Short mmCIF file of C-alpha atoms and ligand atoms in Angstrom, two decimals:
data_model
loop_
_atom_site.label_atom_id
_atom_site.label_comp_id
_atom_site.label_asym_id
_atom_site.label_seq_id
_atom_site.Cartn_x
_atom_site.Cartn_y
_atom_site.Cartn_z
CA MET A 200 95.83 34.65 54.66
CA ALA A 201 96.82 31.02 54.16
CA ARG A 202 100.44 30.06 53.71
CA THR A 203 101.35 30.61 50.12
CA ILE A 204 103.92 27.93 49.61
CA GLU A 205 101.95 25.10 51.16
CA THR A 206 102.82 22.35 48.74
CA LYS A 207 99.96 19.96 49.20
CA LEU A 208 97.32 20.33 46.59
CA THR A 209 94.26 21.79 48.28
CA GLU A 210 90.68 21.32 47.08
CA GLU A 211 90.77 24.96 46.05
CA ASP A 212 93.88 24.35 43.93
CA LYS A 213 92.24 21.42 42.21
CA LYS A 214 89.31 23.61 41.34
CA ILE A 215 91.44 26.41 39.92
CA GLU A 216 93.99 24.16 38.28
CA GLY A 217 91.43 22.11 36.41
CA GLY A 218 90.61 25.09 34.24
CA LEU A 219 94.11 26.51 33.94
CA ARG A 220 96.11 23.52 32.81
CA PRO A 221 97.50 23.92 29.29
CA GLN A 222 96.32 21.14 27.00
CA THR A 223 98.99 21.09 24.29
CA LEU A 224 102.79 21.26 24.22
CA LYS A 225 102.52 24.56 22.36
CA ASP A 226 100.62 26.13 25.27
CA TYR A 227 102.96 24.69 27.88
CA ILE A 228 105.25 27.58 28.80
CA GLY A 229 108.98 27.10 29.43
CA GLN A 230 110.88 23.81 29.95
CA SER A 231 112.00 24.15 26.33
CA GLN A 232 114.50 21.27 26.32
CA ILE A 233 111.93 18.88 27.74
CA LYS A 234 109.32 20.01 25.25
CA GLU A 235 111.74 19.55 22.37
CA GLY A 236 112.74 16.07 23.52
CA LEU A 237 109.15 15.03 24.05
CA SER A 238 107.88 16.40 20.77
CA ILE A 239 110.52 14.37 18.88
CA SER A 240 109.53 11.23 20.80
CA ILE A 241 105.83 11.87 20.17
CA GLU A 242 106.49 12.34 16.46
CA ALA A 243 108.61 9.17 16.31
CA ALA A 244 106.10 7.09 18.26
CA LYS A 245 103.36 8.21 15.88
CA VAL A 246 105.45 7.33 12.82
CA ARG A 247 106.25 3.91 14.29
CA GLY A 248 102.63 3.48 15.29
CA ASP A 249 103.76 2.49 18.76
CA ALA A 250 103.27 3.74 22.31
CA LEU A 251 105.53 6.50 23.61
CA ASP A 252 108.55 5.37 25.64
CA HIS A 253 108.14 5.45 29.44
CA VAL A 254 108.87 8.89 30.88
CA LEU A 255 110.08 9.87 34.34
CA LEU A 256 109.51 13.50 35.35
CA TYR A 257 111.14 14.83 38.46
CA GLY A 258 111.37 18.15 40.25
CA PRO A 259 109.74 20.10 43.09
CA PRO A 260 105.92 20.15 43.38
CA GLY A 261 103.88 22.50 41.22
CA LEU A 262 106.31 22.70 38.29
CA GLY A 263 104.01 21.00 35.79
CA LYS A 264 104.60 17.23 35.91
CA THR A 265 100.92 16.25 36.03
CA THR A 266 100.17 18.86 33.39
CA LEU A 267 102.79 17.35 31.08
CA ALA A 268 101.32 13.87 31.51
CA GLY A 269 97.92 15.20 30.41
CA ILE A 270 99.52 16.94 27.44
CA LEU A 271 101.32 13.75 26.39
CA SER A 272 98.08 11.82 26.29
CA ASN A 273 96.38 14.65 24.36
CA GLU A 274 99.20 14.82 21.86
CA MET A 275 99.23 11.04 21.43
CA GLY A 276 95.44 10.93 21.26
CA THR A 277 95.20 8.25 23.95
CA HIS A 278 93.49 7.82 27.30
CA LEU A 279 95.11 8.96 30.53
CA LYS A 280 94.80 7.00 33.72
CA VAL A 281 95.97 8.77 36.87
CA THR A 282 97.07 7.17 40.12
CA SER A 283 99.76 7.64 42.75
CA GLY A 284 102.34 5.61 44.65
CA PRO A 285 100.59 5.70 48.04
CA ALA A 286 97.19 4.86 46.48
CA ILE A 287 98.27 1.40 45.32
CA GLU A 288 98.87 -0.94 48.22
CA LYS A 289 98.75 -4.42 46.71
CA PRO A 290 100.37 -5.97 43.62
CA ALA A 291 96.91 -7.16 42.50
CA GLU A 292 95.70 -3.54 42.43
CA MET A 293 98.53 -2.55 40.14
CA ALA A 294 97.88 -5.62 37.98
CA ALA A 295 94.20 -4.64 37.69
CA ILE A 296 95.10 -1.09 36.63
CA LEU A 297 97.56 -2.36 34.02
CA ASN A 298 94.98 -4.82 32.75
CA SER A 299 92.43 -2.09 32.24
CA LEU A 300 94.70 -0.14 29.86
CA GLN A 301 94.19 -0.06 26.12
CA GLU A 302 96.84 0.01 23.41
CA GLY A 303 98.89 3.23 23.62
CA ASP A 304 97.27 4.46 26.87
CA LEU A 305 99.19 6.57 29.36
CA LEU A 306 99.40 5.59 32.99
CA PHE A 307 100.45 8.49 35.21
CA VAL A 308 101.84 7.48 38.60
CA ASP A 309 102.41 10.49 40.82
CA GLU A 310 104.82 10.14 43.77
CA ILE A 311 106.10 6.98 42.13
CA HIS A 312 108.91 6.71 44.70
CA ARG A 313 106.27 5.81 47.26
CA LEU A 314 105.21 2.55 45.58
CA ASN A 315 105.97 -0.38 47.82
CA ARG A 316 108.45 -2.99 46.68
CA GLN A 317 105.95 -5.72 45.77
CA VAL A 318 103.83 -3.33 43.74
CA GLU A 319 106.95 -1.97 42.05
CA GLU A 320 107.96 -5.48 41.03
CA VAL A 321 104.74 -5.84 39.05
CA LEU A 322 105.89 -2.87 37.00
CA TYR A 323 109.23 -4.37 35.94
CA PRO A 324 107.95 -6.93 33.38
CA ALA A 325 105.03 -4.63 32.55
CA MET A 326 107.36 -1.80 31.54
CA GLU A 327 109.97 -3.97 29.88
CA ASP A 328 108.06 -6.71 28.13
CA PHE A 329 104.44 -5.50 28.39
CA CYS A 330 103.29 -8.47 30.43
CA ILE A 331 102.45 -9.38 34.00
CA ASP A 332 103.22 -12.53 35.91
CA VAL A 333 100.20 -14.04 37.61
CA LEU A 334 100.54 -16.74 40.25
CA ILE A 335 98.14 -19.65 39.87
CA GLY A 336 97.50 -23.00 41.53
CA LYS A 337 98.44 -21.83 45.01
CA ASP A 338 97.70 -24.75 47.33
CA SER A 339 99.02 -26.47 50.43
CA SER A 340 101.55 -28.51 48.45
CA SER A 341 103.05 -25.16 47.42
CA SER A 342 102.97 -26.08 43.75
CA THR A 343 102.53 -22.53 42.57
CA ARG A 344 103.05 -21.63 38.97
CA SER A 345 103.18 -18.29 37.32
CA VAL A 346 101.81 -17.48 33.92
CA ARG A 347 102.70 -14.46 31.88
CA LEU A 348 99.78 -12.45 30.63
CA PRO A 349 100.35 -10.01 27.81
CA LEU A 350 99.48 -6.33 28.24
CA PRO A 351 98.83 -3.71 25.60
CA HIS A 352 101.75 -1.43 24.79
CA PHE A 353 101.25 1.44 27.19
CA THR A 354 103.31 4.37 28.44
CA LEU A 355 104.15 4.83 32.07
CA VAL A 356 104.68 8.44 33.10
CA GLY A 357 106.14 8.57 36.58
CA ALA A 358 106.49 11.73 38.65
CA THR A 359 108.62 12.24 41.72
CA THR A 360 110.06 15.12 43.67
CA ARG A 361 113.50 13.51 43.65
CA ALA A 362 114.78 10.94 41.15
CA GLY A 363 117.26 9.80 43.79
CA LEU A 364 114.41 8.28 45.79
CA LEU A 365 113.66 5.74 43.06
CA THR A 366 115.16 2.26 43.12
CA ALA A 367 117.70 1.64 40.36
CA PRO A 368 115.69 -1.16 38.66
CA LEU A 369 112.66 1.11 38.33
CA ARG A 370 114.65 4.13 37.21
CA ASP A 371 116.47 2.07 34.58
CA ARG A 372 113.21 1.09 32.94
CA PHE A 373 112.36 4.63 31.90
CA GLY A 374 113.40 5.50 28.36
CA MET A 375 113.29 9.23 29.10
CA ILE A 376 114.15 10.99 32.34
CA TYR A 377 113.55 14.72 32.61
CA LYS A 378 114.24 17.15 35.40
CA LEU A 379 111.83 20.09 35.48
CA GLN A 380 113.46 23.43 36.15
CA PHE A 381 112.13 26.40 38.09
CA TYR A 382 110.50 28.93 35.76
CA THR A 383 111.99 32.31 34.92
CA VAL A 384 110.18 35.56 35.73
CA PRO A 385 109.26 36.19 32.05
CA GLU A 386 107.86 32.63 31.80
CA LEU A 387 105.81 33.05 34.97
CA THR A 388 104.62 36.44 33.77
CA GLN A 389 103.33 34.73 30.62
CA ILE A 390 101.64 32.00 32.69
CA ILE A 391 100.00 34.61 34.93
CA MET A 392 98.78 36.64 31.95
CA GLY A 393 97.30 33.46 30.41
CA SER A 394 95.62 32.42 33.66
CA ALA A 395 94.25 35.93 34.24
CA LYS A 396 92.65 35.80 30.80
CA LYS A 397 91.06 32.44 31.56
CA LEU A 398 89.84 33.68 34.95
CA GLY A 399 88.50 36.88 33.38
CA CYS A 400 90.53 39.23 35.55
CA GLU A 401 92.50 42.24 34.45
CA VAL A 402 96.22 42.48 35.19
CA ASP A 403 98.65 45.07 33.86
CA ALA A 404 102.22 44.19 32.85
CA GLY A 405 103.73 45.54 36.09
CA GLY A 406 101.25 43.62 38.21
CA ALA A 407 101.91 40.36 36.37
CA LYS A 408 105.66 40.78 36.67
CA GLU A 409 105.49 41.51 40.39
CA MET A 410 103.41 38.39 41.02
CA ALA A 411 105.78 36.36 38.81
CA ARG A 412 108.79 37.55 40.80
CA ARG A 413 107.24 36.34 44.01
CA SER A 414 106.04 32.94 42.76
CA ARG A 415 109.22 31.01 43.63
CA GLY A 416 109.67 29.90 40.05
CA THR A 417 106.55 27.73 40.41
CA PRO A 418 103.41 27.90 38.21
CA ARG A 419 101.16 26.45 40.92
CA LEU A 420 102.15 29.26 43.27
CA ALA A 421 101.82 31.82 40.46
CA ASN A 422 98.20 30.75 39.89
CA ARG A 423 97.49 30.71 43.61
CA ILE A 424 98.98 34.16 44.10
CA LEU A 425 97.05 35.49 41.13
CA LYS A 426 93.82 34.30 42.67
CA ARG A 427 94.51 35.86 46.04
CA VAL A 428 95.69 39.14 44.58
CA ARG A 429 92.63 39.20 42.34
CA ASP A 430 90.40 38.92 45.42
CA TYR A 431 92.37 41.67 47.12
CA ALA A 432 92.09 43.96 44.07
CA LEU A 433 88.36 43.31 43.92
CA VAL A 434 87.67 44.02 47.56
CA ARG A 435 90.01 46.98 48.07
CA TYR A 436 90.13 48.48 44.55
CA ASP A 437 88.33 48.24 41.21
CA GLY A 438 89.54 44.72 40.42
CA VAL A 439 92.43 45.61 38.10
CA ILE A 440 95.76 44.24 39.33
CA THR A 441 98.49 46.84 39.02
CA GLU A 442 102.06 46.62 40.29
CA SER A 443 101.33 48.63 43.43
CA ILE A 444 98.24 46.57 44.25
CA ALA A 445 100.22 43.35 43.74
CA ILE A 446 102.95 44.64 46.07
CA GLU A 447 100.40 45.58 48.73
CA ALA A 448 98.58 42.24 48.57
CA LEU A 449 101.77 40.17 48.55
CA ASP A 450 103.22 42.12 51.47
CA LEU A 451 100.03 41.30 53.34
CA MET A 452 100.55 37.62 52.49
CA ALA A 453 104.10 37.95 53.92
CA VAL A 454 105.67 36.86 50.64
CA ASP A 455 108.82 38.93 50.25
CA ARG A 456 110.44 40.45 47.15
CA MET A 457 112.24 37.18 46.35
CA GLY A 458 109.10 35.11 46.80
CA LEU A 459 110.25 33.78 50.18
CA ASP A 460 107.56 33.13 52.75
CA HIS A 461 107.63 32.77 56.50
CA THR A 462 109.02 29.21 56.43
CA ASP A 463 111.82 30.05 53.98
CA ARG A 464 112.89 32.92 56.20
CA ASN A 465 112.60 30.77 59.29
CA ILE A 466 114.95 28.19 57.74
CA ILE A 467 117.56 30.81 56.84
CA GLU A 468 117.22 32.65 60.17
CA THR A 469 117.57 29.39 62.08
CA ILE A 470 120.81 28.51 60.26
CA ILE A 471 122.14 31.99 60.96
CA ASN A 472 120.92 32.57 64.51
CA LYS A 473 121.01 29.11 66.05
CA PHE A 474 123.89 27.54 64.16
CA ASP A 475 126.13 30.56 63.47
CA GLY A 476 125.44 30.35 59.76
CA GLY A 477 126.02 26.57 59.58
CA PRO A 478 126.94 23.95 58.64
CA VAL A 479 123.94 22.23 60.18
CA GLY A 480 122.64 18.75 59.30
CA LEU A 481 119.23 18.40 57.68
CA ASP A 482 117.61 16.53 60.58
CA THR A 483 118.88 19.03 63.14
CA LEU A 484 117.62 21.87 60.97
CA ALA A 485 114.24 20.16 60.65
CA ALA A 486 113.97 19.75 64.43
CA ALA A 487 115.01 23.35 65.06
CA THR A 488 112.52 24.79 62.55
CA GLY A 489 109.68 22.38 63.31
CA GLU A 490 109.48 21.41 59.62
CA ASP A 491 109.58 17.93 58.14
CA SER A 492 113.07 17.11 56.78
CA GLY A 493 111.65 15.69 53.53
CA THR A 494 109.65 18.89 52.98
CA ILE A 495 112.72 21.03 53.58
CA GLU A 496 114.70 18.93 51.13
CA ASP A 497 112.05 18.64 48.40
CA VAL A 498 110.22 21.93 48.62
CA TYR A 499 112.08 24.70 50.40
CA GLU A 500 115.74 23.98 49.86
CA PRO A 501 115.83 23.66 46.03
CA TYR A 502 114.63 27.25 45.61
CA LEU A 503 116.89 28.62 48.34
CA ILE A 504 119.89 26.86 46.79
CA MET A 505 118.99 28.02 43.28
CA ASN A 506 118.88 31.61 44.54
CA GLY A 507 122.23 31.29 46.27
CA LEU A 508 120.82 31.76 49.79
CA ILE A 509 121.99 28.46 51.21
CA ASN A 510 124.60 25.92 50.21
CA ARG A 511 124.67 22.19 50.72
CA THR A 512 128.05 21.02 51.93
CA PRO A 513 129.15 17.55 53.06
CA LYS A 514 128.86 18.78 56.66
CA GLY A 515 125.37 20.27 56.25
CA ARG A 516 123.52 23.40 55.18
CA VAL A 517 125.26 26.76 55.25
CA ALA A 518 123.76 30.26 54.93
CA THR A 519 125.51 32.29 52.23
CA GLN A 520 126.45 35.95 52.29
CA ASN A 521 123.38 36.57 50.11
CA ALA A 522 121.17 35.18 52.86
CA TYR A 523 122.56 37.63 55.41
CA THR A 524 122.13 40.48 52.92
CA HIS A 525 118.57 39.43 52.10
CA LEU A 526 117.62 39.47 55.76
CA GLY A 527 119.40 42.82 56.27
CA LEU A 528 122.08 41.29 58.49
CA LYS A 529 125.82 41.92 58.49
CA TYR A 530 127.88 39.01 57.14
CA PRO A 531 130.24 38.14 59.99
CA PHE A 532 132.83 36.13 58.04
CA ASP A 533 134.41 38.89 55.88
P1 ADP B 83 103.16 19.02 39.53
O1 ADP B 83 102.47 17.81 38.96
O2 ADP B 83 104.59 19.13 39.08
O3 ADP B 83 103.03 19.15 41.01
P2 ADP B 83 101.12 20.46 38.05
O4 ADP B 83 101.29 19.85 36.70
O5 ADP B 83 99.96 20.01 38.85
O6 ADP B 83 102.47 20.32 38.90
O7 ADP B 83 101.08 22.06 37.83
C1 ADP B 83 100.44 22.94 38.71
C2 ADP B 83 99.65 23.97 37.93
O8 ADP B 83 100.56 24.89 37.36
C3 ADP B 83 98.84 23.41 36.76
O9 ADP B 83 97.51 23.24 37.07
C4 ADP B 83 98.95 24.44 35.67
O10 ADP B 83 97.83 25.31 35.73
C5 ADP B 83 100.16 25.23 36.01
N1 ADP B 83 101.30 24.92 35.13
C6 ADP B 83 102.28 24.04 35.38
N2 ADP B 83 103.19 24.07 34.40
C7 ADP B 83 102.78 24.98 33.51
C8 ADP B 83 103.33 25.47 32.27
N3 ADP B 83 104.49 25.02 31.79
N4 ADP B 83 102.63 26.40 31.60
C9 ADP B 83 101.47 26.88 32.10
N5 ADP B 83 100.92 26.47 33.27
C10 ADP B 83 101.56 25.53 33.98
#
């Protein structure tokens, strides 16, 4: 079976996710503080008759940033335009996108930390003063002038895996900055039950909970696991996902009881076996595991740290006693 935690959005994900995305804040499970903050801002923007403040959403992939952007535009009753940092190469492209917006529209920029500097600079006056500077009269005598063109009041929703990757001038222009948290098992259970209903597959409470436990706190993985386990239940059994069927299918996918997959275990085992439990620097760890350092930092590490399996110290990553226990190894530092 394919790797479960692969973070890139596959075509298959896009197909499943299209139908599973919640459309309103009420249907968006978890992230209660963010929802509360956003619903107050939505209410206030509506009362003022103005666009919502710019919002920056950050956190590991698959936690619901894109979904939230869609919900914000639904709740505000405006259009949503979606793009991403790497997709916009030239300032003129960003200017054209901004120009195409209507009053109150939402512009969602995924991977906003990957915008290049010149493109980012177009955003500064756009976000702050709702205008863009256009250069005119460029000729050999270098008598260039810039004119300010007004833009409609719009809302920029930026998403990034790490807020620390954003430049300060860009970060400072967001009125709201929210960090998405990993989801709890009860929240993921609820998401799985909801998705199962939409997909028309039957899951009992034990089955849903088992899949939730192994979804690494991430709705995208929960939905992906549900789909694979559903296929397994259909082919091997009568289609109903029970706890024991979920356990069997997930064991086959090599996702362990904590939701760790092959790469997670490889990272921990490498720290323990090759670096005596650490500390080991990120780049060295990346080279030793054959993983990209950015992927380790953005995707794997946050969950391992949250579960107390590794620690980040000034000297590098360290495997905790929990990590040894999880892998069934004796902790040598007692
Ligand atoms: P991100 O943009 O952070 O990578 P997405 O918004 O694309 O993540 O979320 C991935 C999928 O997970 C969505 O298609 C949606 O089905 C599901 N999802 C995310 N957050 C929630 C949530 N809070 N409640 C229910 N489903 C969610």
